[in-house]
């Protein structure tokens, strides 16, 4: 089982988090950042996430804002048993998830 981590946000926040994480922890091949641009559709982000994992992957989606359009759209991904969504992400949380090889109980850790 492979761990896939998706950072989702409004605009470039997720991309900035990814750059910061990789500055500290090195290149992270299983970390993807997706941002909703003005006039964009959050469903496109959800589709990109869906296209980049299988049922055999452990998937962690870290979103910027609880109740925001991006996290609301990604919420439907949690219907799959291998997907966890956490809103209100920050650099410390992303580093913890990236560096933790056993993040199965993520919800109980934060």
PDB file of N, CA and C in Angstrom:
ATOM      1  N   UNK A   1       0.849  -1.178   0.000  1.00  0.00           N
ATOM      2  CA  UNK A   1       0.000   0.000   0.000  1.00  0.00           C
ATOM      3  C   UNK A   1       0.896   1.243   0.000  1.00  0.00           C
ATOM      4  N   UNK A   2       0.635   2.099  -0.933  1.00  0.00           N
ATOM      5  CA  UNK A   2       1.399   3.337  -1.085  1.00  0.00           C
ATOM      6  C   UNK A   2       0.619   4.493  -0.462  1.00  0.00           C
ATOM      7  N   UNK A   3       1.353   5.417   0.160  1.00  0.00           N
ATOM      8  CA  UNK A   3       0.712   6.602   0.742  1.00  0.00           C
ATOM      9  C   UNK A   3       0.765   7.726  -0.276  1.00  0.00           C
ATOM     10  N   UNK A   4      -0.388   8.334  -0.543  1.00  0.00           N
ATOM     11  CA  UNK A   4      -0.491   9.484  -1.432  1.00  0.00           C
ATOM     12  C   UNK A   4      -1.057  10.640  -0.619  1.00  0.00           C
ATOM     13  N   UNK A   5      -0.394  11.788  -0.706  1.00  0.00           N
ATOM     14  CA  UNK A   5      -0.822  12.970   0.044  1.00  0.00           C
ATOM     15  C   UNK A   5      -1.145  14.079  -0.954  1.00  0.00           C
ATOM     16  N   UNK A   6      -2.333  14.636  -0.812  1.00  0.00           N
ATOM     17  CA  UNK A   6      -2.783  15.707  -1.695  1.00  0.00           C
ATOM     18  C   UNK A   6      -3.043  16.959  -0.864  1.00  0.00           C
ATOM     19  N   UNK A   7      -2.393  18.044  -1.239  1.00  0.00           N
ATOM     20  CA  UNK A   7      -2.643  19.344  -0.621  1.00  0.00           C
ATOM     21  C   UNK A   7      -3.602  20.094  -1.529  1.00  0.00           C
ATOM     22  N   UNK A   8      -4.709  20.573  -0.982  1.00  0.00           N
ATOM     23  CA  UNK A   8      -5.685  21.297  -1.794  1.00  0.00           C
ATOM     24  C   UNK A   8      -5.978  22.645  -1.130  1.00  0.00           C
ATOM     25  N   UNK A   9      -6.167  23.657  -1.974  1.00  0.00           N
ATOM     26  CA  UNK A   9      -6.376  24.997  -1.423  1.00  0.00           C
ATOM     27  C   UNK A   9      -7.002  25.923  -2.451  1.00  0.00           C
ATOM     28  N   UNK A  10      -7.297  27.101  -1.975  1.00  0.00           N
ATOM     29  CA  UNK A  10      -7.651  28.196  -2.859  1.00  0.00           C
ATOM     30  C   UNK A  10      -6.337  28.808  -3.346  1.00  0.00           C
ATOM     31  N   UNK A  11      -6.245  29.045  -4.614  1.00  0.00           N
ATOM     32  CA  UNK A  11      -5.083  29.654  -5.262  1.00  0.00           C
ATOM     33  C   UNK A  11      -3.814  28.848  -4.999  1.00  0.00           C
ATOM     34  N   UNK A  12      -2.701  29.491  -4.668  1.00  0.00           N
ATOM     35  CA  UNK A  12      -1.399  28.815  -4.624  1.00  0.00           C
ATOM     36  C   UNK A  12      -0.928  28.416  -3.225  1.00  0.00           C
ATOM     37  N   UNK A  13      -1.804  28.447  -2.242  1.00  0.00           N
ATOM     38  CA  UNK A  13      -1.403  28.086  -0.888  1.00  0.00           C
ATOM     39  C   UNK A  13      -0.835  26.662  -0.832  1.00  0.00           C
ATOM     40  N   UNK A  14      -1.508  25.702  -1.467  1.00  0.00           N
ATOM     41  CA  UNK A  14      -1.047  24.309  -1.449  1.00  0.00           C
ATOM     42  C   UNK A  14       0.325  24.167  -2.108  1.00  0.00           C
ATOM     43  N   UNK A  15       0.533  24.884  -3.192  1.00  0.00           N
ATOM     44  CA  UNK A  15       1.829  24.812  -3.884  1.00  0.00           C
ATOM     45  C   UNK A  15       2.940  25.387  -3.011  1.00  0.00           C
ATOM     46  N   UNK A  16       2.651  26.462  -2.291  1.00  0.00           N
ATOM     47  CA  UNK A  16       3.632  27.039  -1.383  1.00  0.00           C
ATOM     48  C   UNK A  16       3.958  26.094  -0.232  1.00  0.00           C
ATOM     49  N   UNK A  17       2.941  25.429   0.293  1.00  0.00           N
ATOM     50  CA  UNK A  17       3.177  24.437   1.344  1.00  0.00           C
ATOM     51  C   UNK A  17       4.071  23.314   0.839  1.00  0.00           C
ATOM     52  N   UNK A  18       3.797  22.847  -0.355  1.00  0.00           N
ATOM     53  CA  UNK A  18       4.604  21.761  -0.925  1.00  0.00           C
ATOM     54  C   UNK A  18       6.059  22.196  -1.075  1.00  0.00           C
ATOM     55  N   UNK A  19       6.269  23.388  -1.584  1.00  0.00           N
ATOM     56  CA  UNK A  19       7.644  23.886  -1.733  1.00  0.00           C
ATOM     57  C   UNK A  19       8.345  23.987  -0.379  1.00  0.00           C
ATOM     58  N   UNK A  20       7.636  24.453   0.629  1.00  0.00           N
ATOM     59  CA  UNK A  20       8.224  24.571   1.969  1.00  0.00           C
ATOM     60  C   UNK A  20       8.549  23.197   2.556  1.00  0.00           C
ATOM     61  N   UNK A  21       7.636  22.255   2.411  1.00  0.00           N
ATOM     62  CA  UNK A  21       7.868  20.896   2.906  1.00  0.00           C
ATOM     63  C   UNK A  21       9.096  20.297   2.239  1.00  0.00           C
ATOM     64  N   UNK A  22       9.204  20.465   0.926  1.00  0.00           N
ATOM     65  CA  UNK A  22      10.329  19.868   0.204  1.00  0.00           C
ATOM     66  C   UNK A  22      11.642  20.586   0.492  1.00  0.00           C
ATOM     67  N   UNK A  23      11.579  21.834   0.893  1.00  0.00           N
ATOM     68  CA  UNK A  23      12.794  22.534   1.316  1.00  0.00           C
ATOM     69  C   UNK A  23      13.322  21.920   2.616  1.00  0.00           C
ATOM     70  N   UNK A  24      12.405  21.522   3.484  1.00  0.00           N
ATOM     71  CA  UNK A  24      12.781  20.963   4.785  1.00  0.00           C
ATOM     72  C   UNK A  24      13.062  19.464   4.705  1.00  0.00           C
ATOM     73  N   UNK A  25      12.190  18.734   4.033  1.00  0.00           N
ATOM     74  CA  UNK A  25      12.235  17.268   4.071  1.00  0.00           C
ATOM     75  C   UNK A  25      12.733  16.622   2.781  1.00  0.00           C
ATOM     76  N   UNK A  26      13.077  17.422   1.793  1.00  0.00           N
ATOM     77  CA  UNK A  26      13.524  16.858   0.516  1.00  0.00           C
ATOM     78  C   UNK A  26      12.351  16.542  -0.393  1.00  0.00           C
ATOM     79  N   UNK A  27      12.671  16.142  -1.608  1.00  0.00           N
ATOM     80  CA  UNK A  27      11.665  15.831  -2.629  1.00  0.00           C
ATOM     81  C   UNK A  27      10.707  14.763  -2.116  1.00  0.00           C
ATOM     82  N   UNK A  28       9.418  14.979  -2.340  1.00  0.00           N
ATOM     83  CA  UNK A  28       8.374  14.058  -1.892  1.00  0.00           C
ATOM     84  C   UNK A  28       7.553  13.606  -3.098  1.00  0.00           C
ATOM     85  N   UNK A  29       7.899  12.449  -3.668  1.00  0.00           N
ATOM     86  CA  UNK A  29       7.224  12.011  -4.896  1.00  0.00           C
ATOM     87  C   UNK A  29       5.736  11.698  -4.720  1.00  0.00           C
ATOM     88  N   UNK A  30       5.285  11.419  -3.506  1.00  0.00           N
ATOM     89  CA  UNK A  30       3.876  11.091  -3.284  1.00  0.00           C
ATOM     90  C   UNK A  30       3.071  12.274  -2.757  1.00  0.00           C
ATOM     91  N   UNK A  31       3.622  13.475  -2.884  1.00  0.00           N
ATOM     92  CA  UNK A  31       2.955  14.694  -2.429  1.00  0.00           C
ATOM     93  C   UNK A  31       2.570  15.527  -3.645  1.00  0.00           C
ATOM     94  N   UNK A  32       1.273  15.835  -3.751  1.00  0.00           N
ATOM     95  CA  UNK A  32       0.772  16.612  -4.886  1.00  0.00           C
ATOM     96  C   UNK A  32       0.020  17.830  -4.363  1.00  0.00           C
ATOM     97  N   UNK A  33       0.205  18.979  -4.996  1.00  0.00           N
ATOM     98  CA  UNK A  33      -0.461  20.218  -4.593  1.00  0.00           C
ATOM     99  C   UNK A  33      -1.382  20.703  -5.706  1.00  0.00           C
ATOM    100  N   UNK A  34      -2.611  21.015  -5.323  1.00  0.00           N
ATOM    101  CA  UNK A  34      -3.610  21.484  -6.284  1.00  0.00           C
ATOM    102  C   UNK A  34      -4.313  22.710  -5.723  1.00  0.00           C
ATOM    103  N   UNK A  35      -4.403  23.753  -6.524  1.00  0.00           N
ATOM    104  CA  UNK A  35      -5.040  24.987  -6.078  1.00  0.00           C
ATOM    105  C   UNK A  35      -6.154  25.430  -7.008  1.00  0.00           C
ATOM    106  N   UNK A  36      -7.212  25.921  -6.425  1.00  0.00           N
ATOM    107  CA  UNK A  36      -8.350  26.439  -7.171  1.00  0.00           C
ATOM    108  C   UNK A  36      -8.079  27.884  -7.568  1.00  0.00           C
ATOM    109  N   UNK A  37      -8.030  28.142  -8.838  1.00  0.00           N
ATOM    110  CA  UNK A  37      -7.802  29.499  -9.350  1.00  0.00           C
ATOM    111  C   UNK A  37      -9.135  30.241  -9.470  1.00  0.00           C
ATOM    112  N   UNK A  38      -9.112  31.567  -9.468  1.00  0.00           N
ATOM    113  CA  UNK A  38     -10.349  32.328  -9.642  1.00  0.00           C
ATOM    114  C   UNK A  38     -11.089  31.882 -10.910  1.00  0.00           C
ATOM    115  N   UNK A  39     -12.379  31.629 -10.752  1.00  0.00           N
ATOM    116  CA  UNK A  39     -13.195  31.171 -11.869  1.00  0.00           C
ATOM    117  C   UNK A  39     -13.098  29.676 -12.121  1.00  0.00           C
ATOM    118  N   UNK A  40     -12.258  28.986 -11.357  1.00  0.00           N
ATOM    119  CA  UNK A  40     -12.089  27.543 -11.526  1.00  0.00           C
ATOM    120  C   UNK A  40     -13.210  26.764 -10.862  1.00  0.00           C
ATOM    121  N   UNK A  41     -13.230  25.468 -11.124  1.00  0.00           N
ATOM    122  CA  UNK A  41     -14.248  24.585 -10.576  1.00  0.00           C
ATOM    123  C   UNK A  41     -13.595  23.599  -9.611  1.00  0.00           C
ATOM    124  N   UNK A  42     -14.035  23.551  -8.349  1.00  0.00           N
ATOM    125  CA  UNK A  42     -13.435  22.634  -7.385  1.00  0.00           C
ATOM    126  C   UNK A  42     -13.551  21.166  -7.792  1.00  0.00           C
ATOM    127  N   UNK A  43     -14.543  20.849  -8.598  1.00  0.00           N
ATOM    128  CA  UNK A  43     -14.719  19.462  -9.052  1.00  0.00           C
ATOM    129  C   UNK A  43     -13.536  19.006  -9.908  1.00  0.00           C
ATOM    130  N   UNK A  44     -12.868  19.945 -10.571  1.00  0.00           N
ATOM    131  CA  UNK A  44     -11.687  19.581 -11.360  1.00  0.00           C
ATOM    132  C   UNK A  44     -10.563  19.103 -10.456  1.00  0.00           C
ATOM    133  N   UNK A  45     -10.435  19.696  -9.289  1.00  0.00           N
ATOM    134  CA  UNK A  45      -9.423  19.269  -8.322  1.00  0.00           C
ATOM    135  C   UNK A  45      -9.749  17.873  -7.817  1.00  0.00           C
ATOM    136  N   UNK A  46     -11.015  17.639  -7.487  1.00  0.00           N
ATOM    137  CA  UNK A  46     -11.436  16.315  -7.018  1.00  0.00           C
ATOM    138  C   UNK A  46     -11.159  15.264  -8.093  1.00  0.00           C
ATOM    139  N   UNK A  47     -11.421  15.600  -9.344  1.00  0.00           N
ATOM    140  CA  UNK A  47     -11.166  14.653 -10.434  1.00  0.00           C
ATOM    141  C   UNK A  47      -9.675  14.345 -10.569  1.00  0.00           C
ATOM    142  N   UNK A  48      -8.823  15.370 -10.438  1.00  0.00           N
ATOM    143  CA  UNK A  48      -7.378  15.141 -10.513  1.00  0.00           C
ATOM    144  C   UNK A  48      -6.911  14.227  -9.389  1.00  0.00           C
ATOM    145  N   UNK A  49      -7.470  14.418  -8.202  1.00  0.00           N
ATOM    146  CA  UNK A  49      -7.122  13.541  -7.086  1.00  0.00           C
ATOM    147  C   UNK A  49      -7.551  12.113  -7.406  1.00  0.00           C
ATOM    148  N   UNK A  50      -8.804  11.945  -7.821  1.00  0.00           N
ATOM    149  CA  UNK A  50      -9.326  10.611  -8.143  1.00  0.00           C
ATOM    150  C   UNK A  50      -8.499   9.906  -9.205  1.00  0.00           C
ATOM    151  N   UNK A  51      -8.005  10.665 -10.159  1.00  0.00           N
ATOM    152  CA  UNK A  51      -7.214  10.079 -11.255  1.00  0.00           C
ATOM    153  C   UNK A  51      -5.828   9.633 -10.803  1.00  0.00           C
ATOM    154  N   UNK A  52      -5.403  10.039  -9.611  1.00  0.00           N
ATOM    155  CA  UNK A  52      -4.031   9.783  -9.171  1.00  0.00           C
ATOM    156  C   UNK A  52      -3.901   8.831  -7.990  1.00  0.00           C
ATOM    157  N   UNK A  53      -4.921   8.027  -7.732  1.00  0.00           N
ATOM    158  CA  UNK A  53      -4.784   6.986  -6.717  1.00  0.00           C
ATOM    159  C   UNK A  53      -5.695   5.815  -7.035  1.00  0.00           C
ATOM    160  N   UNK A  54      -5.368   4.687  -6.402  1.00  0.00           N
ATOM    161  CA  UNK A  54      -6.180   3.478  -6.556  1.00  0.00           C
ATOM    162  C   UNK A  54      -6.711   3.073  -5.184  1.00  0.00           C
ATOM    163  N   UNK A  55      -7.534   2.054  -5.162  1.00  0.00           N
ATOM    164  CA  UNK A  55      -8.081   1.559  -3.900  1.00  0.00           C
ATOM    165  C   UNK A  55      -7.010   0.933  -3.017  1.00  0.00           C
ATOM    166  N   UNK A  56      -5.853   0.647  -3.585  1.00  0.00           N
ATOM    167  CA  UNK A  56      -4.751   0.063  -2.817  1.00  0.00           C
ATOM    168  C   UNK A  56      -3.896   1.119  -2.123  1.00  0.00           C
ATOM    169  N   UNK A  57      -4.104   2.383  -2.420  1.00  0.00           N
ATOM    170  CA  UNK A  57      -3.323   3.470  -1.838  1.00  0.00           C
ATOM    171  C   UNK A  57      -3.970   3.985  -0.552  1.00  0.00           C
ATOM    172  N   UNK A  58      -3.137   4.413   0.373  1.00  0.00           N
ATOM    173  CA  UNK A  58      -3.607   5.163   1.531  1.00  0.00           C
ATOM    174  C   UNK A  58      -3.584   6.627   1.093  1.00  0.00           C
ATOM    175  N   UNK A  59      -4.731   7.294   1.121  1.00  0.00           N
ATOM    176  CA  UNK A  59      -4.852   8.650   0.592  1.00  0.00           C
ATOM    177  C   UNK A  59      -5.185   9.620   1.717  1.00  0.00           C
ATOM    178  N   UNK A  60      -4.367  10.670   1.809  1.00  0.00           N
ATOM    179  CA  UNK A  60      -4.604  11.728   2.784  1.00  0.00           C
ATOM    180  C   UNK A  60      -4.730  13.038   2.020  1.00  0.00           C
ATOM    181  N   UNK A  61      -5.870  13.694   2.184  1.00  0.00           N
ATOM    182  CA  UNK A  61      -6.125  14.975   1.538  1.00  0.00           C
ATOM    183  C   UNK A  61      -6.113  16.034   2.628  1.00  0.00           C
ATOM    184  N   UNK A  62      -5.218  17.002   2.479  1.00  0.00           N
ATOM    185  CA  UNK A  62      -5.098  18.090   3.459  1.00  0.00           C
ATOM    186  C   UNK A  62      -5.564  19.383   2.797  1.00  0.00           C
ATOM    187  N   UNK A  63      -6.666  19.927   3.296  1.00  0.00           N
ATOM    188  CA  UNK A  63      -7.263  21.110   2.693  1.00  0.00           C
ATOM    189  C   UNK A  63      -7.048  22.359   3.518  1.00  0.00           C
ATOM    190  N   UNK A  64      -7.216  23.491   2.867  1.00  0.00           N
ATOM    191  CA  UNK A  64      -6.927  24.768   3.512  1.00  0.00           C
ATOM    192  C   UNK A  64      -8.020  25.251   4.456  1.00  0.00           C
ATOM    193  N   UNK A  65      -9.278  25.097   4.107  1.00  0.00           N
ATOM    194  CA  UNK A  65     -10.339  25.779   4.837  1.00  0.00           C
ATOM    195  C   UNK A  65     -11.570  24.894   4.980  1.00  0.00           C
ATOM    196  N   UNK A  66     -11.902  24.532   6.217  1.00  0.00           N
ATOM    197  CA  UNK A  66     -13.126  23.768   6.468  1.00  0.00           C
ATOM    198  C   UNK A  66     -14.330  24.583   6.020  1.00  0.00           C
ATOM    199  N   UNK A  67     -15.198  23.957   5.261  1.00  0.00           N
ATOM    200  CA  UNK A  67     -16.379  24.648   4.766  1.00  0.00           C
ATOM    201  C   UNK A  67     -16.155  25.412   3.481  1.00  0.00           C
ATOM    202  N   UNK A  68     -14.909  25.472   3.030  1.00  0.00           N
ATOM    203  CA  UNK A  68     -14.603  26.139   1.763  1.00  0.00           C
ATOM    204  C   UNK A  68     -14.964  25.245   0.582  1.00  0.00           C
ATOM    205  N   UNK A  69     -15.064  25.837  -0.575  1.00  0.00           N
ATOM    206  CA  UNK A  69     -15.511  25.089  -1.755  1.00  0.00           C
ATOM    207  C   UNK A  69     -14.605  23.916  -2.098  1.00  0.00           C
ATOM    208  N   UNK A  70     -13.315  24.060  -1.898  1.00  0.00           N
ATOM    209  CA  UNK A  70     -12.376  22.995  -2.256  1.00  0.00           C
ATOM    210  C   UNK A  70     -12.557  21.798  -1.315  1.00  0.00           C
ATOM    211  N   UNK A  71     -12.595  22.055  -0.019  1.00  0.00           N
ATOM    212  CA  UNK A  71     -12.791  20.951   0.941  1.00  0.00           C
ATOM    213  C   UNK A  71     -14.191  20.348   0.818  1.00  0.00           C
ATOM    214  N   UNK A  72     -15.178  21.182   0.594  1.00  0.00           N
ATOM    215  CA  UNK A  72     -16.534  20.659   0.425  1.00  0.00           C
ATOM    216  C   UNK A  72     -16.610  19.706  -0.763  1.00  0.00           C
ATOM    217  N   UNK A  73     -15.979  20.065  -1.856  1.00  0.00           N
ATOM    218  CA  UNK A  73     -15.983  19.188  -3.032  1.00  0.00           C
ATOM    219  C   UNK A  73     -15.223  17.897  -2.745  1.00  0.00           C
ATOM    220  N   UNK A  74     -14.103  17.992  -2.025  1.00  0.00           N
ATOM    221  CA  UNK A  74     -13.278  16.813  -1.736  1.00  0.00           C
ATOM    222  C   UNK A  74     -13.928  15.890  -0.712  1.00  0.00           C
ATOM    223  N   UNK A  75     -14.899  16.380   0.006  1.00  0.00           N
ATOM    224  CA  UNK A  75     -15.554  15.578   1.030  1.00  0.00           C
ATOM    225  C   UNK A  75     -16.109  14.271   0.471  1.00  0.00           C
ATOM    226  N   UNK A  76     -16.579  14.288  -0.757  1.00  0.00           N
ATOM    227  CA  UNK A  76     -17.153  13.061  -1.326  1.00  0.00           C
ATOM    228  C   UNK A  76     -16.109  11.964  -1.518  1.00  0.00           C
ATOM    229  N   UNK A  77     -14.836  12.336  -1.588  1.00  0.00           N
ATOM    230  CA  UNK A  77     -13.781  11.326  -1.705  1.00  0.00           C
ATOM    231  C   UNK A  77     -13.721  10.442  -0.467  1.00  0.00           C
ATOM    232  N   UNK A  78     -14.177  10.973   0.678  1.00  0.00           N
ATOM    233  CA  UNK A  78     -14.100  10.212   1.926  1.00  0.00           C
ATOM    234  C   UNK A  78     -15.116   9.077   1.983  1.00  0.00           C
ATOM    235  N   UNK A  79     -15.957   8.964   0.975  1.00  0.00           N
ATOM    236  CA  UNK A  79     -16.840   7.805   0.892  1.00  0.00           C
ATOM    237  C   UNK A  79     -16.032   6.531   0.616  1.00  0.00           C
ATOM    238  N   UNK A  80     -14.832   6.714   0.105  1.00  0.00           N
ATOM    239  CA  UNK A  80     -13.939   5.582  -0.131  1.00  0.00           C
ATOM    240  C   UNK A  80     -13.195   5.290   1.168  1.00  0.00           C
ATOM    241  N   UNK A  81     -13.068   4.029   1.536  1.00  0.00           N
ATOM    242  CA  UNK A  81     -12.491   3.681   2.841  1.00  0.00           C
ATOM    243  C   UNK A  81     -11.010   4.014   3.009  1.00  0.00           C
ATOM    244  N   UNK A  82     -10.310   4.270   1.925  1.00  0.00           N
ATOM    245  CA  UNK A  82      -8.870   4.540   2.004  1.00  0.00           C
ATOM    246  C   UNK A  82      -8.531   6.024   1.952  1.00  0.00           C
ATOM    247  N   UNK A  83      -9.540   6.905   2.060  1.00  0.00           N
ATOM    248  CA  UNK A  83      -9.315   8.347   1.943  1.00  0.00           C
ATOM    249  C   UNK A  83      -9.655   9.048   3.255  1.00  0.00           C
ATOM    250  N   UNK A  84      -8.726   9.885   3.705  1.00  0.00           N
ATOM    251  CA  UNK A  84      -8.927  10.735   4.879  1.00  0.00           C
ATOM    252  C   UNK A  84      -8.786  12.188   4.434  1.00  0.00           C
ATOM    253  N   UNK A  85      -9.710  13.034   4.873  1.00  0.00           N
ATOM    254  CA  UNK A  85      -9.666  14.465   4.568  1.00  0.00           C
ATOM    255  C   UNK A  85      -9.520  15.234   5.867  1.00  0.00           C
ATOM    256  N   UNK A  86      -8.540  16.144   5.907  1.00  0.00           N
ATOM    257  CA  UNK A  86      -8.343  17.011   7.061  1.00  0.00           C
ATOM    258  C   UNK A  86      -8.320  18.445   6.549  1.00  0.00           C
ATOM    259  N   UNK A  87      -9.132  19.299   7.153  1.00  0.00           N
ATOM    260  CA  UNK A  87      -9.171  20.709   6.756  1.00  0.00           C
ATOM    261  C   UNK A  87      -8.417  21.549   7.785  1.00  0.00           C
ATOM    262  N   UNK A  88      -7.970  22.712   7.365  1.00  0.00           N
ATOM    263  CA  UNK A  88      -7.245  23.615   8.248  1.00  0.00           C
ATOM    264  C   UNK A  88      -5.768  23.266   8.319  1.00  0.00           C
ATOM    265  N   UNK A  89      -5.223  22.834   7.203  1.00  0.00           N
ATOM    266  CA  UNK A  89      -3.836  22.368   7.200  1.00  0.00           C
ATOM    267  C   UNK A  89      -2.841  23.518   7.395  1.00  0.00           C
ATOM    268  N   UNK A  90      -1.649  23.135   7.815  1.00  0.00           N
ATOM    269  CA  UNK A  90      -0.555  24.084   8.001  1.00  0.00           C
ATOM    270  C   UNK A  90       0.758  23.338   7.784  1.00  0.00           C
ATOM    271  N   UNK A  91       1.855  24.049   7.790  1.00  0.00           N
ATOM    272  CA  UNK A  91       3.148  23.445   7.490  1.00  0.00           C
ATOM    273  C   UNK A  91       3.510  22.333   8.474  1.00  0.00           C
ATOM    274  N   UNK A  92       3.280  22.540   9.754  1.00  0.00           N
ATOM    275  CA  UNK A  92       3.628  21.525  10.755  1.00  0.00           C
ATOM    276  C   UNK A  92       2.848  20.230  10.524  1.00  0.00           C
ATOM    277  N   UNK A  93       1.573  20.355  10.207  1.00  0.00           N
ATOM    278  CA  UNK A  93       0.753  19.163   9.960  1.00  0.00           C
ATOM    279  C   UNK A  93       1.228  18.424   8.713  1.00  0.00           C
ATOM    280  N   UNK A  94       1.493  19.153   7.649  1.00  0.00           N
ATOM    281  CA  UNK A  94       1.949  18.502   6.412  1.00  0.00           C
ATOM    282  C   UNK A  94       3.267  17.776   6.657  1.00  0.00           C
ATOM    283  N   UNK A  95       4.179  18.403   7.362  1.00  0.00           N
ATOM    284  CA  UNK A  95       5.450  17.737   7.683  1.00  0.00           C
ATOM    285  C   UNK A  95       5.221  16.474   8.495  1.00  0.00           C
ATOM    286  N   UNK A  96       4.337  16.530   9.465  1.00  0.00           N
ATOM    287  CA  UNK A  96       4.047  15.357  10.281  1.00  0.00           C
ATOM    288  C   UNK A  96       3.522  14.217   9.411  1.00  0.00           C
ATOM    289  N   UNK A  97       2.592  14.514   8.526  1.00  0.00           N
ATOM    290  CA  UNK A  97       2.006  13.488   7.665  1.00  0.00           C
ATOM    291  C   UNK A  97       3.047  12.935   6.695  1.00  0.00           C
ATOM    292  N   UNK A  98       3.844  13.805   6.114  1.00  0.00           N
ATOM    293  CA  UNK A  98       4.856  13.380   5.150  1.00  0.00           C
ATOM    294  C   UNK A  98       5.912  12.496   5.816  1.00  0.00           C
ATOM    295  N   UNK A  99       6.342  12.871   7.001  1.00  0.00           N
ATOM    296  CA  UNK A  99       7.433  12.163   7.660  1.00  0.00           C
ATOM    297  C   UNK A  99       6.976  10.948   8.466  1.00  0.00           C
ATOM    298  N   UNK A 100       5.684  10.829   8.720  1.00  0.00           N
ATOM    299  CA  UNK A 100       5.144   9.712   9.492  1.00  0.00           C
ATOM    300  C   UNK A 100       4.835   8.555   8.561  1.00  0.00           C
ATOM    301  N   UNK A 101       5.557   7.458   8.726  1.00  0.00           N
ATOM    302  CA  UNK A 101       5.338   6.310   7.849  1.00  0.00           C
ATOM    303  C   UNK A 101       4.077   5.542   8.225  1.00  0.00           C
ATOM    304  N   UNK A 102       3.503   5.795   9.387  1.00  0.00           N
ATOM    305  CA  UNK A 102       2.306   5.080   9.825  1.00  0.00           C
ATOM    306  C   UNK A 102       1.219   6.087  10.188  1.00  0.00           C
ATOM    307  N   UNK A 103       0.600   6.682   9.188  1.00  0.00           N
ATOM    308  CA  UNK A 103      -0.386   7.742   9.445  1.00  0.00           C
ATOM    309  C   UNK A 103      -1.820   7.224   9.427  1.00  0.00           C
ATOM    310  N   UNK A 104      -2.008   5.920   9.612  1.00  0.00           N
ATOM    311  CA  UNK A 104      -3.348   5.330   9.587  1.00  0.00           C
ATOM    312  C   UNK A 104      -4.310   6.021  10.544  1.00  0.00           C
ATOM    313  N   UNK A 105      -3.854   6.360  11.733  1.00  0.00           N
ATOM    314  CA  UNK A 105      -4.733   6.972  12.734  1.00  0.00           C
ATOM    315  C   UNK A 105      -4.540   8.474  12.788  1.00  0.00           C
ATOM    316  N   UNK A 106      -4.448   9.085  11.635  1.00  0.00           N
ATOM    317  CA  UNK A 106      -4.210  10.521  11.537  1.00  0.00           C
ATOM    318  C   UNK A 106      -5.215  11.325  12.342  1.00  0.00           C
ATOM    319  N   UNK A 107      -6.483  10.955  12.258  1.00  0.00           N
ATOM    320  CA  UNK A 107      -7.529  11.724  12.937  1.00  0.00           C
ATOM    321  C   UNK A 107      -7.334  11.727  14.441  1.00  0.00           C
ATOM    322  N   UNK A 108      -6.748  10.688  15.007  1.00  0.00           N
ATOM    323  CA  UNK A 108      -6.549  10.654  16.449  1.00  0.00           C
ATOM    324  C   UNK A 108      -5.268  11.353  16.865  1.00  0.00           C
ATOM    325  N   UNK A 109      -4.383  11.647  15.908  1.00  0.00           N
ATOM    326  CA  UNK A 109      -3.120  12.287  16.204  1.00  0.00           C
ATOM    327  C   UNK A 109      -3.216  13.800  16.252  1.00  0.00           C
ATOM    328  N   UNK A 110      -4.222  14.364  15.594  1.00  0.00           N
ATOM    329  CA  UNK A 110      -4.287  15.825  15.506  1.00  0.00           C
ATOM    330  C   UNK A 110      -5.408  16.400  16.344  1.00  0.00           C
TER     331      UNK A 110
END
